[in-house]
Coordinates of C-alpha atoms in Angstrom, one line a residue:
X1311 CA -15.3 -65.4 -12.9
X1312 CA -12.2 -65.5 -14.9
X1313 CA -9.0 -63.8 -13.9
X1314 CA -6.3 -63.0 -16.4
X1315 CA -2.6 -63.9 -15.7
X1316 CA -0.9 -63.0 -18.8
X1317 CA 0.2 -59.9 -20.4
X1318 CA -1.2 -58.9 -24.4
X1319 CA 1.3 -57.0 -26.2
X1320 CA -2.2 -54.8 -27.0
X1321 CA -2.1 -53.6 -22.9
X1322 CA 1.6 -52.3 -23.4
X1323 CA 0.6 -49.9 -26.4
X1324 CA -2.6 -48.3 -24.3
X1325 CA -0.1 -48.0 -21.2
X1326 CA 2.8 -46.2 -23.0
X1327 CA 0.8 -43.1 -23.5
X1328 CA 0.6 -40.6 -20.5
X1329 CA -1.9 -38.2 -20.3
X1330 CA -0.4 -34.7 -19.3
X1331 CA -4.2 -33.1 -19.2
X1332 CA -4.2 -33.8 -15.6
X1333 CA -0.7 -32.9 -14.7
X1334 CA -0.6 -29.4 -16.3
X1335 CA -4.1 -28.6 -15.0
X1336 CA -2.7 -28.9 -11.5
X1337 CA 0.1 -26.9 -12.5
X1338 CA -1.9 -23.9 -13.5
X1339 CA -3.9 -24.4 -10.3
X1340 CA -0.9 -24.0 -8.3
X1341 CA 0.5 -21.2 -10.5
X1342 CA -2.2 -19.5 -10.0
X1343 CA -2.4 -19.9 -6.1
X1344 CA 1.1 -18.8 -6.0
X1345 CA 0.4 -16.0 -7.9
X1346 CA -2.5 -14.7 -5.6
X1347 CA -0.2 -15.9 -2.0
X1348 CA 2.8 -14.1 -3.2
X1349 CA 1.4 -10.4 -2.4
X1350 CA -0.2 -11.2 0.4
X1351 CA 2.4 -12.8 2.3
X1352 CA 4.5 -9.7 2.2
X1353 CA 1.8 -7.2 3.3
X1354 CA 1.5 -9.0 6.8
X1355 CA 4.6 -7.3 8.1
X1356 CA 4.4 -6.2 11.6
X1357 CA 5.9 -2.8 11.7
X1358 CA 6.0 -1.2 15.0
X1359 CA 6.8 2.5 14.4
X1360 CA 9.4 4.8 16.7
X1361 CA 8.5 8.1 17.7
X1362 CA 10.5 10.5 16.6
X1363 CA 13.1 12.2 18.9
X1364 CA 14.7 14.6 16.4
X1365 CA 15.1 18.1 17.2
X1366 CA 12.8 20.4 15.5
X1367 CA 14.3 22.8 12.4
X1368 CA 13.6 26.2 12.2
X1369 CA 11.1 27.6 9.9
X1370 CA 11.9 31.2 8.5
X1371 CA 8.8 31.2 6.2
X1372 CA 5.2 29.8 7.5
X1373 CA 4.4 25.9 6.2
X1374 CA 0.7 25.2 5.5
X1375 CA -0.7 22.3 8.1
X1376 CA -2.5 19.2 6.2
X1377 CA -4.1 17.6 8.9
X1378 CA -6.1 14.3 8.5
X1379 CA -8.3 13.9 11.6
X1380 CA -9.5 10.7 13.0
X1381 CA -13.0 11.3 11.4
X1382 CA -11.3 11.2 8.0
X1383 CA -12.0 14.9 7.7
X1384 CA -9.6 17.5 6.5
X1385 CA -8.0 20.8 7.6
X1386 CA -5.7 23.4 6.6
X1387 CA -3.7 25.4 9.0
X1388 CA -6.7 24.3 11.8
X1389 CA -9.6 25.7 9.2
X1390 CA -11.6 22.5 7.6
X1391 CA -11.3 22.0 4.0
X1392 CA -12.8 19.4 1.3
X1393 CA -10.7 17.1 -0.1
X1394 CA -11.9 18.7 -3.7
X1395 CA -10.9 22.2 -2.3
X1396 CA -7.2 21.5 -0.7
X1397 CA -5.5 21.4 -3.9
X1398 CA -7.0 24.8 -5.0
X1399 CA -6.9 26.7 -1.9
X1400 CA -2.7 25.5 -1.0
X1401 CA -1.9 27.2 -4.7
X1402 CA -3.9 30.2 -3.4
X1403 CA -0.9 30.6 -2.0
X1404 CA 1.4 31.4 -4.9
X1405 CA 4.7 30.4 -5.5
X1406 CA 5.6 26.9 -7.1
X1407 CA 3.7 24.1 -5.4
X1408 CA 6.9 22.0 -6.2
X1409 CA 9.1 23.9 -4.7
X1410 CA 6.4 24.5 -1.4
X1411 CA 7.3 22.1 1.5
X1412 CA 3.5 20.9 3.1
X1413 CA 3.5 19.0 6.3
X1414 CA 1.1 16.1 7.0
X1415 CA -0.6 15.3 9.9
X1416 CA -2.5 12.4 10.5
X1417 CA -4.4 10.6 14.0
X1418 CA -3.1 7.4 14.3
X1419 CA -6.2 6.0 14.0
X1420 CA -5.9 6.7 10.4
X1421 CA -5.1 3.6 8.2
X1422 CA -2.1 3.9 6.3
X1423 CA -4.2 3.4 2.9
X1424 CA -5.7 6.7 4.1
X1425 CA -2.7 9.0 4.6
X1426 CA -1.4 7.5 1.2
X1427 CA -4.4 9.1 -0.8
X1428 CA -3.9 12.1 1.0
X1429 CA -0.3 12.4 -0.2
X1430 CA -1.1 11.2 -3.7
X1431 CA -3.8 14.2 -4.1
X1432 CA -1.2 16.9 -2.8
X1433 CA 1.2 14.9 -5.7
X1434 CA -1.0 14.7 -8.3
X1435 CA -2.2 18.7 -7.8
X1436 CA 2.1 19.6 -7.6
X1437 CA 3.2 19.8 -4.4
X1438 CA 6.0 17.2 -4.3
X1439 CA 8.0 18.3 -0.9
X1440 CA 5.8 16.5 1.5
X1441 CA 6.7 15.9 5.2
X1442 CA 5.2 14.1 7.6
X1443 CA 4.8 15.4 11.1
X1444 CA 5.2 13.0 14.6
X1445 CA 4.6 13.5 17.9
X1446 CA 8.1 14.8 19.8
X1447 CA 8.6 12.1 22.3
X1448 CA 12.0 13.2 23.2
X1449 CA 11.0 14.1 27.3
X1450 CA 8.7 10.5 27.4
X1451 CA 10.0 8.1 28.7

Protein backbone atom coordinates (compact mmCIF):
# COMPACT_ATOMS: atom_id res chain seq x y z
CA UNK A 1 0.00 0.00 0.00
CA UNK A 2 1.52 3.26 -0.98
CA UNK A 3 0.66 6.51 0.51
CA UNK A 4 1.38 9.77 -1.20
CA UNK A 5 3.10 12.70 0.76
CA UNK A 6 3.65 15.19 -1.78
CA UNK A 7 1.63 17.61 -3.67
CA UNK A 8 1.57 17.57 -7.94
CA UNK A 9 1.08 20.92 -9.33
CA UNK A 10 -1.71 18.60 -11.58
CA UNK A 11 -4.02 18.30 -7.96
CA UNK A 12 -3.96 22.20 -7.61
CA UNK A 13 -5.50 22.74 -11.23
CA UNK A 14 -8.55 20.00 -10.61
CA UNK A 15 -9.07 21.74 -7.05
CA UNK A 16 -9.36 25.40 -8.21
CA UNK A 17 -12.50 24.80 -10.00
CA UNK A 18 -15.76 24.83 -7.82
CA UNK A 19 -18.75 23.34 -8.95
CA UNK A 20 -21.83 25.78 -8.33
CA UNK A 21 -24.41 22.87 -9.62
CA UNK A 22 -24.85 21.82 -6.14
CA UNK A 23 -24.94 25.17 -4.45
CA UNK A 24 -27.61 26.78 -6.73
CA UNK A 25 -29.69 23.62 -6.75
CA UNK A 26 -30.12 24.07 -3.02
CA UNK A 27 -30.78 27.54 -3.53
CA UNK A 28 -33.84 26.99 -5.74
CA UNK A 29 -34.86 24.32 -3.20
CA UNK A 30 -35.05 26.82 -0.49
CA UNK A 31 -36.48 29.53 -2.78
CA UNK A 32 -39.02 27.53 -3.47
CA UNK A 33 -39.88 26.38 0.10
CA UNK A 34 -39.89 29.95 1.04
CA UNK A 35 -42.08 30.68 -1.57
CA UNK A 36 -44.74 28.07 -0.49
CA UNK A 37 -44.06 28.94 3.73
CA UNK A 38 -44.51 32.53 3.17
CA UNK A 39 -48.48 32.46 2.64
CA UNK A 40 -49.15 30.07 4.96
CA UNK A 41 -47.53 31.55 7.84
CA UNK A 42 -49.70 34.57 7.74
CA UNK A 43 -53.13 32.71 7.37
CA UNK A 44 -52.58 31.08 10.94
CA UNK A 45 -53.68 34.27 12.65
CA UNK A 46 -55.74 33.71 15.67
CA UNK A 47 -58.48 36.31 15.48
CA UNK A 48 -60.91 36.28 18.19
CA UNK A 49 -63.89 38.42 17.10
CA UNK A 50 -65.90 41.08 19.51
CA UNK A 51 -69.44 41.28 19.39
CA UNK A 52 -70.80 44.20 18.47
CA UNK A 53 -72.28 46.62 21.01
CA UNK A 54 -73.27 49.50 18.62
CA UNK A 55 -76.57 50.91 18.70
CA UNK A 56 -78.76 49.97 16.01
CA UNK A 57 -79.61 52.84 13.03
CA UNK A 58 -82.82 53.44 11.89
CA UNK A 59 -84.08 52.13 8.65
CA UNK A 60 -86.78 54.39 6.76
CA UNK A 61 -86.89 52.05 3.75
CA UNK A 62 -87.11 48.01 4.23
CA UNK A 63 -83.30 46.19 3.62
CA UNK A 64 -83.56 42.70 1.96
CA UNK A 65 -82.08 39.83 4.59
CA UNK A 66 -79.25 37.53 3.04
CA UNK A 67 -79.04 34.90 5.42
CA UNK A 68 -76.45 32.01 5.11
CA UNK A 69 -77.67 29.21 7.44
CA UNK A 70 -75.47 26.72 9.14
CA UNK A 71 -76.49 24.10 6.45
CA UNK A 72 -74.91 26.28 3.79
CA UNK A 73 -78.40 27.05 2.57
CA UNK A 74 -79.69 30.40 1.56
CA UNK A 75 -82.65 32.80 2.38
CA UNK A 76 -84.04 36.02 1.55
CA UNK A 77 -86.03 38.08 3.88
CA UNK A 78 -86.67 34.35 5.83
CA UNK A 79 -88.01 32.75 2.25
CA UNK A 80 -85.15 30.08 0.89
CA UNK A 81 -83.60 30.94 -2.28
CA UNK A 82 -80.79 29.22 -4.60
CA UNK A 83 -77.70 30.68 -4.82
CA UNK A 84 -78.35 30.82 -8.81
CA UNK A 85 -81.75 32.67 -8.03
CA UNK A 86 -80.48 35.45 -5.26
CA UNK A 87 -78.96 37.72 -7.72
CA UNK A 88 -82.14 37.74 -9.98
CA UNK A 89 -84.76 37.83 -7.44
CA UNK A 90 -82.79 41.11 -5.12
CA UNK A 91 -82.98 43.18 -8.67
CA UNK A 92 -86.68 42.17 -8.74
CA UNK A 93 -86.58 44.69 -6.61
CA UNK A 94 -85.84 47.70 -8.78
CA UNK A 95 -83.81 50.45 -8.17
CA UNK A 96 -79.89 50.41 -8.61
CA UNK A 97 -78.38 47.35 -6.97
CA UNK A 98 -75.33 49.69 -6.34
CA UNK A 99 -76.84 52.06 -4.64
CA UNK A 100 -79.22 49.12 -2.57
CA UNK A 101 -77.68 48.47 0.89
CA UNK A 102 -78.07 44.25 1.56
CA UNK A 103 -77.37 42.92 4.98
CA UNK A 104 -75.61 39.55 5.49
CA UNK A 105 -76.25 37.11 7.90
CA UNK A 106 -74.29 34.25 8.52
CA UNK A 107 -74.30 31.18 11.58
CA UNK A 108 -71.13 31.10 12.92
CA UNK A 109 -70.60 27.92 12.05
CA UNK A 110 -70.08 29.13 8.66
CA UNK A 111 -66.37 29.24 7.52
CA UNK A 112 -65.18 32.54 6.54
CA UNK A 113 -64.32 31.09 2.91
CA UNK A 114 -68.06 30.64 2.82
CA UNK A 115 -69.43 34.06 3.66
CA UNK A 116 -66.74 35.44 1.22
CA UNK A 117 -68.48 33.67 -1.82
CA UNK A 118 -71.56 34.87 -0.70
CA UNK A 119 -70.40 38.48 -0.74
CA UNK A 120 -68.50 38.08 -3.99
CA UNK A 121 -71.91 36.76 -5.84
CA UNK A 122 -74.02 39.76 -4.50
CA UNK A 123 -70.59 41.82 -5.97
CA UNK A 124 -70.28 40.35 -8.98
CA UNK A 125 -74.36 40.54 -9.79
CA UNK A 126 -74.08 44.76 -8.58
CA UNK A 127 -74.91 45.19 -5.22
CA UNK A 128 -71.82 46.80 -3.75
CA UNK A 129 -73.25 48.27 -0.27
CA UNK A 130 -72.96 45.15 1.67
CA UNK A 131 -73.27 44.94 5.52
CA UNK A 132 -72.80 42.41 7.75
CA UNK A 133 -75.10 41.87 10.56
CA UNK A 134 -73.96 40.65 14.44
CA UNK A 135 -75.58 39.59 17.23
CA UNK A 136 -76.37 42.82 19.75
CA UNK A 137 -74.45 41.78 22.80
CA UNK A 138 -74.83 45.08 24.40
CA UNK A 139 -77.18 43.64 27.71
CA UNK A 140 -74.56 40.27 28.00
CA UNK A 141 -72.40 40.30 30.10
Amino acid sequence: MAARTARDDDDLDDLAEINVTPFIDVMLVLLIVFMIAAPLATVDIGVDLPGSNATPTSRDEPVPQVALLADRSLTLDAEPVGREDLAARLLARGGDPGGLRVDVQADRNVGYGEVMDLMNLLRDAGFTRLALVARDTRGEP
